[in-house]
Amino acid sequence: MKNRMSVWERRLSHGLCLLEDAMKKPVFRCQSCGECILSHTAFICSQRCPKRMRNGPCGGTREGGFCEVYPERKCIWTLIARRSALLRRSVLLLRIERAHDWELEKTSAWLNVFRKRIEPPVLLMGKKKRHELEREN
Amino acid sequence: MNLREKIESGRFVITAEIGPPVGAGAEPLHKKAVHFRGVDAVNITDNQTAIVRMSSIACARILLEQGIEPVIQVTCRDRNRIAIQSDLLGAWALGIQNVLCLTGDFQTFGNHPESRGVFDLDSIQLAAAVRGMNEGRLMSGDEIKDPPRFFIGAAANPFAEPFDFRIERLGKKMKAGAGFIQTQPVFDIDHFRRWMEGLRSRGFHKRAAILAGIMPVKSAKALAHMEKEVPGMRIPGELFDRMEKAADPKEEGVRIAIETIRDLRSLEGLAGFHLMPLMWESITPRLLQESGLRSS
């Protein structure tokens, strides 16, 4: 049904994953979902959420913006919402992120962009791009 | 008229909520259902707070047989997209027409904290999936020969951070197909009014029916328990004072609920109420009558 990964692609992905993890894990605490939306979420990894929410916070955020599951941690989505407003990237949060493709889990997001399995990141957020996205929503 | 038709024709609607029994007998359900004659539809929770109970779909069918229109709650905690879609096809075949799409309480809060959480989808993706099914296709893109036509609902918590983004996110739920929104219980009326203002300024109240949550509480202790155990609850201090000072806390709890209903009844953009008399189903007829929501 879907175009599955070939063996060579898996090998390449595995190699790239090591490199990607080495860069993304220390900086973003990347969870290697393989379907990176860091650029939509103000460069905070949404997959650190215990429920792996990709479209915003669940209903359980505690007073002061703390996580329902781990009350000693901040809800990752309160951080994302705040930083998105700060960087004027909030419009990116209005998009409905599709259901995660778990087949891409632990594969290289870079390769997945290159192979057109996922969308390329929105790195720069110029006026033009913002208007485009605002129209889209 | 079913819930969808009532909402689409602009009628002010009342929904309520039943927690299924922890047991395999239908009798407790029959007993609870008697109290909900006056409401338009009744939600059946899906293993709320991650505690095992009778299946929501099974209970919905039982209620249907008693002449009550059910709304099944579907959470993403226990089932992946295969199981959810399969269950929904079955639910429609059993005559269930309303689905409330939820992400679900985390499993560590329940009676099986050692279990594995699924969270294959989130509530928004679930709503989108149900809409896709209504349009005749599964998430995979495969065609459904005999598609359902569910009325899709979603939940909102007006009382948790991040406030502004939560309103935008509610817009996403509507975009994904939600036609009605049930909120967490309202205790902080001023805050709820501000939240509704936020919805109105974006025109969201026209895109889906907003039903405000109402929960009568029996004691100050119950209120404190709610605030502590239910994440994302916001309860003003004066409410605690009122409950603590009251000679008859139960009566005071009912009075507060009725006052809240009367206060919000004419709020612009509000399409109805969602009653949550947890463990206190028998109070529902009184709430409906004394608040003026139902006359007889």
Coordinates of C-alpha atoms in Angstrom, one line a residue:
Chain A
M1 CA 0.0 0.0 0.0
K2 CA 2.5 2.6 1.1
N3 CA 5.9 2.7 -0.4
R4 CA 7.9 0.9 2.2
M5 CA 11.6 1.4 2.8
S6 CA 14.0 -0.7 0.8
V7 CA 16.8 -2.4 2.6
W8 CA 19.5 0.0 1.3
E9 CA 17.3 2.9 2.3
R10 CA 16.9 1.5 5.8
R11 CA 20.7 1.2 6.1
L12 CA 21.2 4.7 4.9
S13 CA 18.5 5.9 7.3
H14 CA 20.2 4.1 10.1
G15 CA 23.5 5.8 9.4
L16 CA 22.0 9.2 9.0
C17 CA 20.0 8.6 12.2
L18 CA 23.2 8.3 14.2
L19 CA 24.3 11.7 12.9
E20 CA 20.9 13.2 13.3
D21 CA 20.5 11.9 16.9
A22 CA 24.0 13.2 17.7
M23 CA 22.9 16.7 16.7
K24 CA 19.2 16.8 17.7
K25 CA 19.2 14.8 20.9
P26 CA 21.5 17.1 23.0
V27 CA 19.9 20.3 21.6
F28 CA 16.2 19.4 21.4
R29 CA 15.9 16.1 23.3
C30 CA 14.7 14.7 20.0
Q31 CA 12.6 11.5 20.3
S32 CA 13.5 10.3 16.8
C33 CA 9.9 10.2 15.5
G34 CA 11.2 10.4 12.0
E35 CA 8.5 12.9 11.1
C36 CA 10.1 16.0 12.4
I37 CA 7.8 19.0 13.1
L38 CA 10.4 21.0 15.1
S39 CA 10.1 23.9 12.8
H40 CA 6.4 24.1 13.3
T41 CA 6.7 24.1 17.1
A42 CA 9.2 26.9 17.6
F43 CA 12.1 24.4 17.7
I44 CA 10.9 22.7 20.9
C45 CA 10.3 18.9 20.4
S46 CA 6.6 18.3 20.9
Q47 CA 7.3 14.5 21.2
R48 CA 8.7 15.0 24.7
C49 CA 5.0 15.1 25.7
P50 CA 4.0 11.8 27.4
K51 CA 1.0 11.5 25.2
R52 CA 3.1 12.4 22.1
M53 CA 0.6 15.2 21.2
R54 CA 1.3 16.7 17.8
N55 CA -1.5 19.2 17.7
G56 CA -1.3 21.1 20.9
P57 CA -1.8 20.4 24.6
C58 CA -4.2 17.9 26.1
G59 CA -6.8 19.0 28.5
G60 CA -4.8 18.1 31.6
T61 CA -2.3 20.9 31.9
R62 CA -2.0 21.9 35.6
E63 CA -2.1 25.4 37.1
G64 CA 1.1 27.3 36.3
G65 CA 1.5 25.3 33.0
F66 CA 2.8 22.1 34.5
C67 CA 2.4 18.6 32.9
E68 CA -0.5 16.4 33.9
V69 CA 1.6 13.3 34.0
Y70 CA 4.9 14.7 35.4
P71 CA 3.8 17.6 37.6
E72 CA 7.4 18.6 38.2
R73 CA 7.9 19.3 34.5
K74 CA 6.4 22.1 32.4
C75 CA 3.8 21.1 29.9
I76 CA 5.8 21.1 26.7
W77 CA 2.9 22.8 24.8
T78 CA 2.9 25.8 27.2
L79 CA 6.5 26.3 26.3
I80 CA 5.8 25.8 22.6
A81 CA 2.9 28.3 22.7
R82 CA 5.0 30.9 24.5
R83 CA 8.0 30.6 22.3
S84 CA 5.9 30.5 19.1
A85 CA 4.3 33.8 20.1
L86 CA 7.7 35.3 20.9
L87 CA 9.2 34.2 17.5
R88 CA 5.9 35.2 15.8
R89 CA 5.5 31.6 14.5
S90 CA 2.1 31.0 16.1
V91 CA 0.5 30.7 12.8
L92 CA 2.4 27.4 12.3
L93 CA 0.5 25.9 15.2
L94 CA -2.8 26.4 13.5
R95 CA -2.1 23.6 11.0
I96 CA -3.6 20.2 11.7
E97 CA -0.6 17.8 12.0
R98 CA -1.6 14.5 10.4
A99 CA -1.6 11.3 12.4
H100 CA 2.0 10.2 13.1
D101 CA 3.3 7.6 10.7
W102 CA 4.8 5.1 13.1
E103 CA 6.6 3.4 10.3
L104 CA 8.9 6.4 10.2
E105 CA 9.7 6.0 13.9
K106 CA 13.5 5.8 14.5
T107 CA 14.3 6.7 10.9
S108 CA 16.1 9.8 9.7
A109 CA 13.8 12.8 9.2
W110 CA 16.4 14.4 7.0
L111 CA 16.2 11.4 4.6
N112 CA 12.4 11.3 4.9
V113 CA 12.3 15.0 3.7
F114 CA 14.7 14.1 0.9
R115 CA 12.6 11.1 0.0
K116 CA 9.4 13.3 0.1
R117 CA 7.8 11.2 2.8
I118 CA 7.4 14.2 5.0
E119 CA 7.1 17.9 4.4
P120 CA 10.3 20.1 4.4
P121 CA 10.8 22.2 7.5
V122 CA 9.7 25.9 7.6
L123 CA 13.0 27.3 8.7
L124 CA 12.5 31.0 7.8
M125 CA 9.4 32.7 8.7
G126 CA 9.3 35.8 6.4
K127 CA 6.3 38.0 5.9
K128 CA 5.4 36.3 2.7
K129 CA 5.3 32.8 4.3
R130 CA 3.3 34.1 7.2
H131 CA 0.7 35.6 4.9
E132 CA 0.6 32.4 2.9
L133 CA 0.0 30.3 6.1
E134 CA -2.6 32.8 7.4
R135 CA -4.6 32.5 4.2
E136 CA -4.3 28.7 4.4
N137 CA -6.0 28.7 7.8
Chain B
M1 CA -35.2 14.8 16.5
N2 CA -31.7 13.6 17.3
L3 CA -28.9 15.7 18.9
R4 CA -27.5 16.7 15.5
E5 CA -30.9 18.0 14.2
K6 CA -31.6 19.8 17.5
I7 CA -28.2 21.6 17.4
E8 CA -28.5 22.3 13.7
S9 CA -31.9 23.8 14.1
G10 CA -30.5 26.1 16.8
R11 CA -32.3 24.6 19.8
F12 CA -30.7 25.0 23.3
V13 CA -29.6 21.5 24.2
I14 CA -28.8 19.7 27.4
T15 CA -26.4 16.7 27.5
A16 CA -25.4 14.8 30.5
E17 CA -22.9 12.1 31.5
I18 CA -22.9 8.6 32.8
G19 CA -20.0 6.6 34.1
P20 CA -20.5 2.9 33.2
P21 CA -20.5 0.3 36.0
V22 CA -17.5 -1.7 37.1
G23 CA -19.2 -5.0 36.5
A24 CA -20.9 -7.1 33.9
G25 CA -24.5 -6.4 34.9
A26 CA -26.7 -3.9 33.1
E27 CA -28.8 -3.2 36.1
P28 CA -26.8 -0.2 37.5
L29 CA -27.0 1.4 34.1
H30 CA -30.8 1.0 34.0
K31 CA -31.1 2.6 37.4
K32 CA -28.9 5.6 36.5
A33 CA -30.6 6.1 33.1
V34 CA -34.0 6.8 34.8
H35 CA -32.7 10.2 36.0
F36 CA -31.8 11.4 32.5
R37 CA -35.2 11.4 30.9
G38 CA -35.2 15.2 30.5
V39 CA -31.9 15.6 28.6
D40 CA -31.3 15.5 24.9
A41 CA -28.4 13.0 24.9
V42 CA -26.2 11.2 27.4
N43 CA -22.4 10.8 27.2
I44 CA -21.0 7.5 28.2
T45 CA -17.4 7.8 29.4
D46 CA -14.7 5.6 27.9
N47 CA -12.8 4.2 31.0
Q48 CA -12.6 7.6 32.5
T49 CA -9.5 8.5 34.6
A50 CA -8.1 5.2 33.2
I51 CA -10.2 3.0 35.4
V52 CA -11.6 -0.1 33.8
R53 CA -15.4 0.0 33.3
M54 CA -18.0 -1.5 31.0
S55 CA -17.3 -0.5 27.4
S56 CA -18.8 2.7 26.2
I57 CA -20.3 1.2 23.1
A58 CA -22.0 -1.6 25.0
C59 CA -23.5 0.9 27.5
A60 CA -24.7 3.1 24.6
R61 CA -26.6 0.3 23.1
I62 CA -28.2 -0.5 26.5
L63 CA -29.3 3.2 26.8
L64 CA -30.5 3.2 23.3
E65 CA -32.8 0.4 24.1
Q66 CA -34.2 2.5 27.0
G67 CA -35.0 5.3 24.6
I68 CA -32.0 7.5 25.6
E69 CA -29.8 9.0 22.8
P70 CA -26.2 8.2 23.7
V71 CA -22.9 10.0 22.9
I72 CA -20.0 7.6 23.0
Q73 CA -16.7 8.9 24.2
V74 CA -13.7 7.5 22.4
T75 CA -10.3 8.0 23.8
C76 CA -6.9 7.4 22.1
R77 CA -5.3 5.9 25.2
D78 CA -6.4 2.3 24.8
R79 CA -6.8 1.7 21.1
N80 CA -4.9 2.4 18.0
R81 CA -6.4 3.6 14.7
I82 CA -7.2 0.0 13.6
A83 CA -9.2 -0.7 16.7
I84 CA -10.9 2.7 16.9
Q85 CA -12.1 2.6 13.3
S86 CA -13.3 -1.0 13.7
D87 CA -15.2 -0.1 16.9
L88 CA -16.8 2.9 15.3
L89 CA -18.1 0.9 12.3
G90 CA -19.7 -1.4 14.8
A91 CA -21.1 1.4 16.9
W92 CA -22.9 2.9 13.9
A93 CA -24.3 -0.5 13.1
L94 CA -25.7 -0.7 16.6
G95 CA -27.5 2.6 16.1
I96 CA -25.0 5.0 17.8
Q97 CA -24.8 8.3 16.1
N98 CA -22.7 10.6 18.3
V99 CA -19.0 10.4 19.0
L100 CA -17.0 12.5 21.4
C101 CA -13.4 12.5 20.4
L102 CA -10.9 12.7 23.3
T103 CA -7.2 12.1 23.7
G104 CA -7.8 10.4 27.1
D105 CA -6.5 10.6 30.6
F106 CA -3.0 9.2 31.1
Q107 CA -3.0 5.5 32.2
T108 CA -0.9 6.1 35.3
F109 CA -3.9 7.9 37.0
G110 CA -6.1 4.8 36.8
N111 CA -6.2 1.3 38.4
H112 CA -3.8 -0.2 35.9
P113 CA -0.9 2.3 36.1
E114 CA 1.5 -0.4 34.8
S115 CA -0.3 -0.6 31.4
R116 CA 1.0 0.7 28.1
G117 CA -0.6 3.8 26.7
V118 CA -1.3 3.8 23.1
F119 CA -1.9 7.4 22.0
D120 CA -1.6 6.5 18.3
L121 CA -3.8 9.5 17.5
D122 CA -4.7 12.7 19.3
S123 CA -8.3 14.0 19.7
I124 CA -7.9 16.3 16.6
Q125 CA -6.6 13.5 14.4
L126 CA -9.4 11.2 15.7
A127 CA -12.0 13.8 14.8
A128 CA -10.5 14.1 11.3
A129 CA -10.5 10.3 11.0
V130 CA -14.2 10.1 12.0
R131 CA -15.0 12.8 9.4
G132 CA -13.1 10.8 6.8
M133 CA -15.1 7.7 7.7
N134 CA -18.3 9.8 7.4
E135 CA -17.1 10.7 3.9
G136 CA -16.6 7.1 3.1
R137 CA -12.9 6.4 3.6
L138 CA -10.7 4.9 6.3
M139 CA -7.5 6.6 7.4
S140 CA -5.7 4.3 5.0
G141 CA -7.6 5.8 2.2
D142 CA -9.5 2.6 1.6
E143 CA -13.2 3.0 0.7
I144 CA -16.0 2.2 3.1
K145 CA -18.9 0.8 1.2
D146 CA -21.5 1.6 3.7
P147 CA -20.2 4.6 5.6
P148 CA -21.4 5.9 8.9
R149 CA -22.7 9.5 9.5
F150 CA -21.5 10.3 13.0
F151 CA -22.1 13.6 14.6
I152 CA -18.7 14.5 15.9
G153 CA -18.0 16.2 19.2
A154 CA -14.9 17.3 21.1
A155 CA -13.9 18.6 24.5
A156 CA -12.5 21.9 25.6
N157 CA -10.8 23.0 28.8
P158 CA -11.2 26.8 29.2
F159 CA -9.3 26.8 32.5
A160 CA -5.9 25.5 31.6
E161 CA -2.8 27.1 30.2
P162 CA -1.9 28.1 27.5
F163 CA -5.2 30.0 27.3
D164 CA -4.9 31.7 24.0
F165 CA -3.5 28.8 22.1
R166 CA -6.1 26.5 23.5
I167 CA -8.8 28.6 21.9
E168 CA -6.9 28.4 18.6
R169 CA -6.6 24.7 19.1
L170 CA -10.4 24.4 19.6
G171 CA -10.6 26.0 16.1
K172 CA -8.5 23.1 14.8
K173 CA -11.0 20.6 16.4
M174 CA -13.8 22.4 14.5
K175 CA -11.8 22.3 11.3
A176 CA -11.2 18.6 11.8
G177 CA -15.0 18.1 12.0
A178 CA -16.3 18.7 15.5
G179 CA -19.9 20.0 15.5
F180 CA -20.3 20.2 19.2
I181 CA -17.9 21.1 22.1
Q182 CA -18.4 20.1 25.7
T183 CA -16.3 22.0 28.2
Q184 CA -14.8 21.0 31.6
P185 CA -17.1 21.9 34.5
V186 CA -17.4 25.7 35.0
F187 CA -16.7 26.9 38.5
D188 CA -15.0 30.1 37.6
I189 CA -17.7 32.0 35.8
D190 CA -15.8 35.2 35.0
H191 CA -13.0 33.2 33.5
F192 CA -15.5 31.2 31.4
R193 CA -17.1 34.5 30.1
R194 CA -13.7 35.7 29.0
W195 CA -13.1 32.4 27.2
M196 CA -16.4 32.7 25.4
E197 CA -15.4 36.2 24.4
G198 CA -12.3 34.7 22.9
L199 CA -14.4 32.2 20.9
R200 CA -16.8 34.8 19.7
S201 CA -14.1 37.2 18.5
R202 CA -12.9 34.4 16.3
G203 CA -16.4 33.3 15.2
F204 CA -15.9 29.8 16.7
H205 CA -19.3 29.8 18.4
K206 CA -20.9 29.8 15.0
R207 CA -18.9 26.8 13.7
A208 CA -19.8 24.4 16.6
A209 CA -22.3 24.3 19.4
I210 CA -20.6 25.2 22.7
L211 CA -22.0 23.3 25.7
A212 CA -20.8 24.5 29.1
G213 CA -20.0 21.9 31.7
I214 CA -21.9 21.9 35.0
M215 CA -21.0 19.8 37.9
P216 CA -22.9 19.8 41.2
V217 CA -20.6 18.9 44.1
K218 CA -21.7 17.4 47.4
S219 CA -19.1 18.9 49.8
A220 CA -16.1 21.1 50.1
K221 CA -14.0 18.0 50.3
A222 CA -15.3 16.8 47.0
L223 CA -14.4 20.2 45.5
A224 CA -10.9 20.0 46.9
H225 CA -10.6 16.5 45.6
M226 CA -11.6 17.7 42.1
E227 CA -9.0 20.5 42.2
K228 CA -6.3 18.1 43.3
E229 CA -7.1 15.0 41.3
V230 CA -8.5 16.4 38.1
P231 CA -5.7 18.2 36.3
G232 CA -6.5 21.5 34.7
M233 CA -9.3 22.4 37.1
R234 CA -9.7 25.9 38.2
I235 CA -11.9 26.6 41.3
P236 CA -12.2 30.1 42.8
G237 CA -11.5 30.4 46.5
E238 CA -14.9 31.9 47.4
L239 CA -16.6 28.7 46.3
F240 CA -14.6 26.7 48.8
D241 CA -15.7 29.2 51.5
R242 CA -19.3 28.9 50.5
M243 CA -19.2 25.1 50.6
E244 CA -17.3 25.1 53.9
K245 CA -19.6 27.5 55.7
A246 CA -22.9 26.0 54.4
A247 CA -25.0 24.2 57.0
D248 CA -26.1 21.8 54.3
P249 CA -23.3 21.4 51.8
K250 CA -25.2 19.2 49.5
E251 CA -28.0 21.8 49.2
E252 CA -25.3 24.5 48.7
G253 CA -23.7 22.4 45.9
V254 CA -27.0 22.2 44.1
R255 CA -27.6 25.9 44.6
I256 CA -24.2 26.8 43.1
A257 CA -24.9 24.6 40.1
I258 CA -28.3 26.2 39.5
E259 CA -26.8 29.7 39.9
T260 CA -24.1 28.9 37.4
I261 CA -26.7 27.6 34.9
R262 CA -28.9 30.7 35.4
D263 CA -25.9 33.0 35.1
L264 CA -24.7 31.5 31.8
R265 CA -28.0 30.6 30.2
S266 CA -28.2 33.8 28.1
L267 CA -24.5 34.1 27.4
E268 CA -24.1 35.0 23.8
G269 CA -22.8 32.0 21.7
L270 CA -23.6 29.3 24.3
A271 CA -25.6 26.5 22.7
G272 CA -26.4 24.4 25.7
F273 CA -25.2 22.7 28.9
H274 CA -23.4 19.5 29.6
L275 CA -24.3 18.2 33.1
M276 CA -21.8 16.1 34.9
P277 CA -23.5 14.9 38.2
L278 CA -20.8 12.3 38.8
M279 CA -21.9 9.7 41.5
W280 CA -25.0 11.9 41.9
E281 CA -27.2 11.2 38.9
S282 CA -30.4 11.4 40.9
I283 CA -30.0 15.2 41.2
T284 CA -30.4 15.8 37.5
P285 CA -34.2 16.2 37.3
R286 CA -34.0 18.8 40.1
L287 CA -31.2 20.7 38.4
L288 CA -33.2 20.8 35.2
Q289 CA -36.3 22.0 36.8
E290 CA -35.1 24.5 39.4
S291 CA -32.7 26.2 36.9
G292 CA -35.6 26.6 34.5
L293 CA -34.0 24.5 31.8
R294 CA -37.0 22.2 31.6
S295 CA -40.4 23.2 32.7
S296 CA -42.3 19.9 33.6

